[in-house]
PDB file of C-alpha atoms in Angstrom:
ATOM      1  CA  UNK A   1     -31.731 -19.555 -57.572  1.00 43.00           C
ATOM      2  CA  UNK A   2     -32.262 -16.497 -55.356  1.00 41.00           C
ATOM      3  CA  UNK A   3     -31.962 -13.071 -57.017  1.00 41.00           C
ATOM      4  CA  UNK A   4     -28.620 -11.316 -56.843  1.00 39.00           C
ATOM      5  CA  UNK A   5     -28.356  -8.541 -54.288  1.00 39.00           C
ATOM      6  CA  UNK A   6     -28.130  -4.889 -55.264  1.00 37.00           C
ATOM      7  CA  UNK A   7     -24.667  -3.364 -55.057  1.00 41.00           C
ATOM      8  CA  UNK A   8     -24.577  -0.574 -52.502  1.00 40.00           C
ATOM      9  CA  UNK A   9     -23.059   2.676 -53.780  1.00 43.00           C
ATOM     10  CA  UNK A  10     -19.695   3.833 -52.459  1.00 40.00           C
ATOM     11  CA  UNK A  11     -19.637   6.655 -49.967  1.00 42.00           C
ATOM     12  CA  UNK A  12     -17.578   9.782 -50.021  1.00 41.00           C
ATOM     13  CA  UNK A  13     -14.106   8.680 -51.096  1.00 38.00           C
ATOM     14  CA  UNK A  14     -12.354  11.604 -49.473  1.00 37.00           C
ATOM     15  CA  UNK A  15     -13.690  10.588 -46.059  1.00 38.00           C
ATOM     16  CA  UNK A  16     -12.807   6.969 -46.623  1.00 38.00           C
ATOM     17  CA  UNK A  17      -9.294   7.777 -47.858  1.00 37.00           C
ATOM     18  CA  UNK A  18      -8.573   9.833 -44.774  1.00 39.00           C
ATOM     19  CA  UNK A  19      -9.845   7.134 -42.485  1.00 39.00           C
ATOM     20  CA  UNK A  20      -8.138   4.302 -44.321  1.00 39.00           C
ATOM     21  CA  UNK A  21      -4.840   5.881 -43.376  1.00 38.00           C
ATOM     22  CA  UNK A  22      -5.495   4.696 -39.829  1.00 38.00           C
ATOM     23  CA  UNK A  23      -5.334   1.031 -40.875  1.00 36.00           C
ATOM     24  CA  UNK A  24      -3.139  -1.039 -38.560  1.00 34.00           C
ATOM     25  CA  UNK A  25      -1.863  -4.473 -39.556  1.00 33.00           C
ATOM     26  CA  UNK A  26      -2.029  -6.700 -36.489  1.00 33.00           C
ATOM     27  CA  UNK A  27      -0.306  -9.920 -35.418  1.00 30.00           C
ATOM     28  CA  UNK A  28      -1.837 -13.356 -35.896  1.00 29.00           C
ATOM     29  CA  UNK A  29      -4.934 -13.806 -33.791  1.00 30.00           C
ATOM     30  CA  UNK A  30      -7.524 -16.491 -33.247  1.00 33.00           C
ATOM     31  CA  UNK A  31     -11.264 -16.697 -32.840  1.00 41.00           C
ATOM     32  CA  UNK A  32     -13.277 -13.931 -31.176  1.00 50.00           C
ATOM     33  CA  UNK A  33     -16.780 -14.663 -29.964  1.00 51.00           C
ATOM     34  CA  UNK A  34     -19.990 -12.774 -29.259  1.00 53.00           C
ATOM     35  CA  UNK A  35     -20.383 -11.116 -25.892  1.00 49.00           C
ATOM     36  CA  UNK A  36     -22.923 -12.990 -23.795  1.00 41.00           C
ATOM     37  CA  UNK A  37     -23.684 -10.213 -21.333  1.00 39.00           C
ATOM     38  CA  UNK A  38     -23.367  -6.452 -21.345  1.00 38.00           C
ATOM     39  CA  UNK A  39     -20.315  -5.145 -19.513  1.00 39.00           C
ATOM     40  CA  UNK A  40     -20.724  -2.251 -17.144  1.00 38.00           C
ATOM     41  CA  UNK A  41     -18.622   0.856 -17.688  1.00 39.00           C
ATOM     42  CA  UNK A  42     -15.847   1.639 -15.196  1.00 41.00           C
ATOM     43  CA  UNK A  43     -16.896   4.275 -12.707  1.00 36.00           C
ATOM     44  CA  UNK A  44     -13.892   6.417 -13.674  1.00 38.00           C
ATOM     45  CA  UNK A  45     -14.571   6.205 -17.418  1.00 41.00           C
ATOM     46  CA  UNK A  46     -15.271   9.196 -19.593  1.00 42.00           C
ATOM     47  CA  UNK A  47     -16.355   9.107 -23.238  1.00 44.00           C
ATOM     48  CA  UNK A  48     -14.193  10.138 -26.148  1.00 44.00           C
ATOM     49  CA  UNK A  49     -16.392  10.398 -29.243  1.00 43.00           C
ATOM     50  CA  UNK A  50     -14.862   9.061 -32.430  1.00 45.00           C
ATOM     51  CA  UNK A  51     -16.919   9.373 -35.596  1.00 43.00           C
ATOM     52  CA  UNK A  52     -15.421   7.411 -38.483  1.00 41.00           C
ATOM     53  CA  UNK A  53     -18.223   7.922 -41.019  1.00 40.00           C
ATOM     54  CA  UNK A  54     -21.906   8.712 -41.414  1.00 50.00           C
ATOM     55  CA  UNK A  55     -23.844   5.529 -40.636  1.00 89.00           C
ATOM     56  CA  UNK A  56     -21.906   3.476 -38.091  1.00 96.00           C
ATOM     57  CA  UNK A  57     -20.410   5.562 -35.304  1.00 96.00           C
ATOM     58  CA  UNK A  58     -18.500   4.515 -32.226  1.00 98.00           C
ATOM     59  CA  UNK A  59     -17.436   5.825 -28.860  1.00 97.00           C
ATOM     60  CA  UNK A  60     -14.385   4.735 -26.887  1.00 98.00           C
ATOM     61  CA  UNK A  61     -14.767   4.849 -23.128  1.00 98.00           C
ATOM     62  CA  UNK A  62     -11.575   6.204 -21.603  1.00 97.00           C
ATOM     63  CA  UNK A  63     -10.433   6.331 -17.994  1.00 97.00           C
ATOM     64  CA  UNK A  64     -10.264   9.833 -16.552  1.00 97.00           C
ATOM     65  CA  UNK A  65      -6.547   9.365 -15.719  1.00 97.00           C
ATOM     66  CA  UNK A  66      -5.368   6.572 -18.039  1.00 97.00           C
ATOM     67  CA  UNK A  67      -2.276   4.514 -17.353  1.00 97.00           C
ATOM     68  CA  UNK A  68       0.340   3.916 -20.015  1.00 97.00           C
ATOM     69  CA  UNK A  69      -1.157   0.467 -20.565  1.00 97.00           C
ATOM     70  CA  UNK A  70      -4.561   2.005 -21.190  1.00 98.00           C
ATOM     71  CA  UNK A  71      -3.150   4.660 -23.516  1.00 98.00           C
ATOM     72  CA  UNK A  72      -1.425   2.003 -25.603  1.00 98.00           C
ATOM     73  CA  UNK A  73      -4.622  -0.039 -25.777  1.00 98.00           C
ATOM     74  CA  UNK A  74      -6.701   3.012 -26.679  1.00 98.00           C
ATOM     75  CA  UNK A  75      -4.383   3.773 -29.587  1.00 98.00           C
ATOM     76  CA  UNK A  76      -4.536   0.213 -30.968  1.00 98.00           C
ATOM     77  CA  UNK A  77      -8.309   0.030 -30.543  1.00 98.00           C
ATOM     78  CA  UNK A  78      -8.823   3.413 -32.215  1.00 98.00           C
ATOM     79  CA  UNK A  79      -6.779   2.382 -35.261  1.00 98.00           C
ATOM     80  CA  UNK A  80      -8.616  -0.935 -35.553  1.00 98.00           C
ATOM     81  CA  UNK A  81     -12.094   0.533 -35.117  1.00 98.00           C
ATOM     82  CA  UNK A  82     -11.502   3.456 -37.465  1.00 98.00           C
ATOM     83  CA  UNK A  83     -10.357   1.093 -40.220  1.00 98.00           C
ATOM     84  CA  UNK A  84     -13.252  -1.339 -39.673  1.00 98.00           C
ATOM     85  CA  UNK A  85     -15.949   1.328 -39.425  1.00 97.00           C
ATOM     86  CA  UNK A  86     -14.617   3.098 -42.526  1.00 96.00           C
ATOM     87  CA  UNK A  87     -14.881  -0.182 -44.436  1.00 97.00           C
ATOM     88  CA  UNK A  88     -18.442  -0.807 -43.234  1.00 97.00           C
ATOM     89  CA  UNK A  89     -19.523   2.712 -44.086  1.00 96.00           C
ATOM     90  CA  UNK A  90     -17.841   2.585 -47.484  1.00 95.00           C
ATOM     91  CA  UNK A  91     -19.443  -0.701 -48.570  1.00 96.00           C
ATOM     92  CA  UNK A  92     -22.816  -0.752 -46.782  1.00 96.00           C
ATOM     93  CA  UNK A  93     -25.645   1.433 -45.572  1.00 93.00           C
ATOM     94  CA  UNK A  94     -25.788  -0.228 -42.162  1.00 96.00           C
ATOM     95  CA  UNK A  95     -26.323   1.915 -39.087  1.00 95.00           C
ATOM     96  CA  UNK A  96     -25.218   1.242 -35.522  1.00 96.00           C
ATOM     97  CA  UNK A  97     -24.075   3.261 -32.529  1.00 97.00           C
ATOM     98  CA  UNK A  98     -21.295   1.317 -30.814  1.00 98.00           C
ATOM     99  CA  UNK A  99     -19.650   1.759 -27.414  1.00 98.00           C
ATOM    100  CA  UNK A 100     -16.140   0.312 -27.156  1.00 98.00           C
ATOM    101  CA  UNK A 101     -14.314  -0.571 -23.938  1.00 98.00           C
ATOM    102  CA  UNK A 102     -10.842  -1.749 -23.071  1.00 98.00           C
ATOM    103  CA  UNK A 103     -11.227  -4.556 -20.536  1.00 98.00           C
ATOM    104  CA  UNK A 104      -8.018  -6.466 -19.727  1.00 96.00           C
ATOM    105  CA  UNK A 105     -10.151  -9.213 -18.165  1.00 96.00           C
ATOM    106  CA  UNK A 106     -11.541 -10.194 -21.578  1.00 97.00           C
ATOM    107  CA  UNK A 107      -9.331 -12.981 -22.994  1.00 96.00           C
ATOM    108  CA  UNK A 108      -9.933 -11.990 -26.619  1.00 97.00           C
ATOM    109  CA  UNK A 109     -12.674  -9.574 -27.734  1.00 98.00           C
ATOM    110  CA  UNK A 110     -16.454  -9.748 -27.835  1.00 97.00           C
ATOM    111  CA  UNK A 111     -19.461  -7.934 -29.246  1.00 98.00           C
ATOM    112  CA  UNK A 112     -23.070  -7.641 -28.114  1.00 97.00           C
ATOM    113  CA  UNK A 113     -26.217  -6.737 -30.045  1.00 97.00           C
ATOM    114  CA  UNK A 114     -26.762  -3.947 -27.495  1.00 97.00           C
ATOM    115  CA  UNK A 115     -23.934  -2.122 -29.275  1.00 98.00           C
ATOM    116  CA  UNK A 116     -20.993  -2.823 -26.963  1.00 98.00           C
ATOM    117  CA  UNK A 117     -17.612  -4.214 -27.967  1.00 98.00           C
ATOM    118  CA  UNK A 118     -14.889  -5.132 -25.466  1.00 98.00           C
ATOM    119  CA  UNK A 119     -11.235  -5.609 -26.373  1.00 98.00           C
ATOM    120  CA  UNK A 120      -8.898  -7.356 -23.968  1.00 98.00           C
ATOM    121  CA  UNK A 121      -5.821  -9.079 -25.375  1.00 94.00           C
ATOM    122  CA  UNK A 122      -3.500  -6.853 -27.434  1.00 95.00           C
ATOM    123  CA  UNK A 123      -3.417  -9.443 -30.232  1.00 96.00           C
ATOM    124  CA  UNK A 124      -7.105  -8.820 -30.892  1.00 97.00           C
ATOM    125  CA  UNK A 125      -6.890  -5.060 -31.312  1.00 98.00           C
ATOM    126  CA  UNK A 126      -6.906  -5.297 -35.118  1.00 98.00           C
ATOM    127  CA  UNK A 127      -9.216  -4.455 -37.982  1.00 98.00           C
ATOM    128  CA  UNK A 128     -10.034  -8.138 -38.512  1.00 98.00           C
ATOM    129  CA  UNK A 129     -11.346  -8.460 -34.975  1.00 98.00           C
ATOM    130  CA  UNK A 130     -13.142  -5.115 -35.129  1.00 98.00           C
ATOM    131  CA  UNK A 131     -14.983  -6.125 -38.319  1.00 98.00           C
ATOM    132  CA  UNK A 132     -15.944  -9.449 -36.739  1.00 98.00           C
ATOM    133  CA  UNK A 133     -17.207  -7.871 -33.518  1.00 98.00           C
ATOM    134  CA  UNK A 134     -19.162  -5.165 -35.331  1.00 98.00           C
ATOM    135  CA  UNK A 135     -20.967  -8.021 -37.091  1.00 98.00           C
ATOM    136  CA  UNK A 136     -21.980  -9.386 -33.671  1.00 98.00           C
ATOM    137  CA  UNK A 137     -23.391  -5.976 -32.699  1.00 98.00           C
ATOM    138  CA  UNK A 138     -25.457  -5.997 -35.883  1.00 97.00           C
ATOM    139  CA  UNK A 139     -26.894  -9.428 -35.139  1.00 98.00           C
ATOM    140  CA  UNK A 140     -24.542 -12.220 -36.222  1.00 98.00           C
ATOM    141  CA  UNK A 141     -24.910 -14.876 -33.536  1.00 97.00           C
ATOM    142  CA  UNK A 142     -26.876 -12.482 -31.327  1.00 97.00           C
ATOM    143  CA  UNK A 143     -30.283 -11.814 -32.903  1.00 97.00           C
ATOM    144  CA  UNK A 144     -33.540 -13.702 -33.333  1.00 96.00           C
ATOM    145  CA  UNK A 145     -33.116 -13.331 -37.088  1.00 97.00           C
ATOM    146  CA  UNK A 146     -29.820 -15.155 -36.841  1.00 98.00           C
ATOM    147  CA  UNK A 147     -31.484 -18.047 -35.026  1.00 96.00           C
ATOM    148  CA  UNK A 148     -34.295 -18.194 -37.562  1.00 97.00           C
ATOM    149  CA  UNK A 149     -32.176 -17.967 -40.725  1.00 98.00           C
ATOM    150  CA  UNK A 150     -28.923 -19.536 -39.551  1.00 97.00           C
ATOM    151  CA  UNK A 151     -30.001 -22.019 -36.903  1.00 95.00           C
ATOM    152  CA  UNK A 152     -29.968 -25.023 -39.233  1.00 96.00           C
ATOM    153  CA  UNK A 153     -26.219 -24.846 -39.899  1.00 98.00           C
ATOM    154  CA  UNK A 154     -26.695 -23.126 -43.263  1.00 98.00           C
ATOM    155  CA  UNK A 155     -27.828 -19.562 -43.858  1.00 98.00           C
ATOM    156  CA  UNK A 156     -31.213 -19.730 -45.604  1.00 98.00           C
ATOM    157  CA  UNK A 157     -31.696 -16.060 -46.478  1.00 98.00           C
ATOM    158  CA  UNK A 158     -31.900 -15.427 -50.228  1.00 98.00           C
ATOM    159  CA  UNK A 159     -29.858 -12.225 -50.430  1.00 98.00           C
ATOM    160  CA  UNK A 160     -26.707 -13.421 -48.659  1.00 98.00           C
ATOM    161  CA  UNK A 161     -26.918 -16.842 -50.327  1.00 98.00           C
ATOM    162  CA  UNK A 162     -27.078 -15.224 -53.769  1.00 98.00           C
ATOM    163  CA  UNK A 163     -24.106 -13.036 -52.895  1.00 98.00           C
ATOM    164  CA  UNK A 164     -21.830 -15.867 -51.740  1.00 98.00           C
ATOM    165  CA  UNK A 165     -22.720 -17.730 -54.955  1.00 98.00           C
ATOM    166  CA  UNK A 166     -21.712 -14.646 -56.890  1.00 98.00           C
ATOM    167  CA  UNK A 167     -18.367 -14.741 -55.101  1.00 98.00           C
ATOM    168  CA  UNK A 168     -17.671 -18.485 -55.059  1.00 98.00           C
ATOM    169  CA  UNK A 169     -19.870 -20.212 -57.624  1.00 98.00           C
ATOM    170  CA  UNK A 170     -23.355 -21.672 -57.917  1.00 97.00           C
ATOM    171  CA  UNK A 171     -22.753 -24.377 -55.306  1.00 97.00           C
ATOM    172  CA  UNK A 172     -21.504 -22.032 -52.589  1.00 98.00           C
ATOM    173  CA  UNK A 173     -23.313 -21.663 -49.271  1.00 98.00           C
ATOM    174  CA  UNK A 174     -22.842 -19.855 -45.987  1.00 98.00           C
ATOM    175  CA  UNK A 175     -22.332 -22.295 -43.124  1.00 98.00           C
ATOM    176  CA  UNK A 176     -23.273 -21.273 -39.574  1.00 98.00           C
ATOM    177  CA  UNK A 177     -22.464 -22.544 -36.111  1.00 96.00           C
ATOM    178  CA  UNK A 178     -21.591 -21.311 -32.653  1.00 93.00           C
ATOM    179  CA  UNK A 179     -22.820 -17.828 -33.474  1.00 96.00           C
ATOM    180  CA  UNK A 180     -20.448 -17.527 -36.443  1.00 98.00           C
ATOM    181  CA  UNK A 181     -20.440 -18.081 -40.193  1.00 98.00           C
ATOM    182  CA  UNK A 182     -18.029 -19.038 -42.939  1.00 98.00           C
ATOM    183  CA  UNK A 183     -16.716 -18.279 -45.500  1.00 98.00           C
ATOM    184  CA  UNK A 184     -16.009 -14.573 -45.015  1.00 98.00           C
ATOM    185  CA  UNK A 185     -16.870 -14.565 -41.321  1.00 98.00           C
ATOM    186  CA  UNK A 186     -13.332 -13.384 -40.442  1.00 98.00           C
ATOM    187  CA  UNK A 187     -13.314 -15.755 -37.488  1.00 98.00           C
ATOM    188  CA  UNK A 188      -9.516 -16.213 -37.596  1.00 97.00           C
ATOM    189  CA  UNK A 189      -6.670 -13.995 -38.668  1.00 96.00           C
ATOM    190  CA  UNK A 190      -5.674 -16.283 -41.539  1.00 97.00           C
ATOM    191  CA  UNK A 191      -9.053 -15.513 -43.157  1.00 97.00           C
ATOM    192  CA  UNK A 192      -8.250 -11.823 -43.470  1.00 98.00           C
ATOM    193  CA  UNK A 193      -7.433 -10.048 -46.726  1.00 98.00           C
ATOM    194  CA  UNK A 194      -8.795  -6.844 -48.217  1.00 98.00           C
ATOM    195  CA  UNK A 195     -10.973  -8.876 -50.582  1.00 98.00           C
ATOM    196  CA  UNK A 196     -12.284 -11.093 -47.775  1.00 98.00           C
ATOM    197  CA  UNK A 197     -12.924  -8.064 -45.555  1.00 98.00           C
ATOM    198  CA  UNK A 198     -14.903  -6.316 -48.292  1.00 98.00           C
ATOM    199  CA  UNK A 199     -16.937  -9.473 -48.903  1.00 98.00           C
ATOM    200  CA  UNK A 200     -17.538  -9.842 -45.170  1.00 98.00           C
ATOM    201  CA  UNK A 201     -19.161  -6.406 -45.014  1.00 98.00           C
ATOM    202  CA  UNK A 202     -21.263  -7.017 -48.116  1.00 98.00           C
ATOM    203  CA  UNK A 203     -22.472 -10.365 -46.737  1.00 98.00           C
ATOM    204  CA  UNK A 204     -23.436  -8.779 -43.399  1.00 98.00           C
ATOM    205  CA  UNK A 205     -25.420  -6.129 -45.276  1.00 97.00           C
ATOM    206  CA  UNK A 206     -27.141  -8.872 -47.326  1.00 98.00           C
ATOM    207  CA  UNK A 207     -27.926 -10.819 -44.126  1.00 98.00           C
ATOM    208  CA  UNK A 208     -29.581  -7.700 -42.723  1.00 97.00           C
ATOM    209  CA  UNK A 209     -31.712  -7.426 -45.872  1.00 96.00           C
ATOM    210  CA  UNK A 210     -32.614 -11.104 -45.368  1.00 98.00           C
ATOM    211  CA  UNK A 211     -33.915 -10.327 -41.884  1.00 98.00           C
ATOM    212  CA  UNK A 212     -30.900 -10.602 -39.590  1.00 97.00           C
TER     213      UNK A 212
END
């Protein structure tokens, strides 16, 4: 049986507590997939830097003269991303610089290993989706390590496998397919809970240690 992974120490609780206040509970949403190609920034966009914690940071691209629709979307996206990034930074030592865009032409939301996330539909502007898409930027479904360790339909990395067995018993495994994984992949809204979200982040961190 693979060795158990090392628990990652918690970060500054004062920072996390302040950021957790931004948590927004969203409506029921479905599956969000990895972005297959990088989206170009609107010519009129400017950048509004939002730093939620020390290791993963993100930037929201904002139109120079936003419409009310854009302002509403920016608010929902900011709440979702702040909550998700705070959770990642609290429970992992992962690092990523992420650029976030509001693109009404995107049916759901998507994430790319180049560090871009696009949100389209309002129903996907939630922490659950943000956590899921951050995972795509880190390499879930988008990296060569994913193909090597998850291409068989079961994750073969020792660290993440040991962790899911710690959570769910000695027979547990992480299944993979279509660029996603389960359990704890947060592929659908009905998978979300605080426990599942915490385990999601810890599994992503273990996958990275495995070679994601």
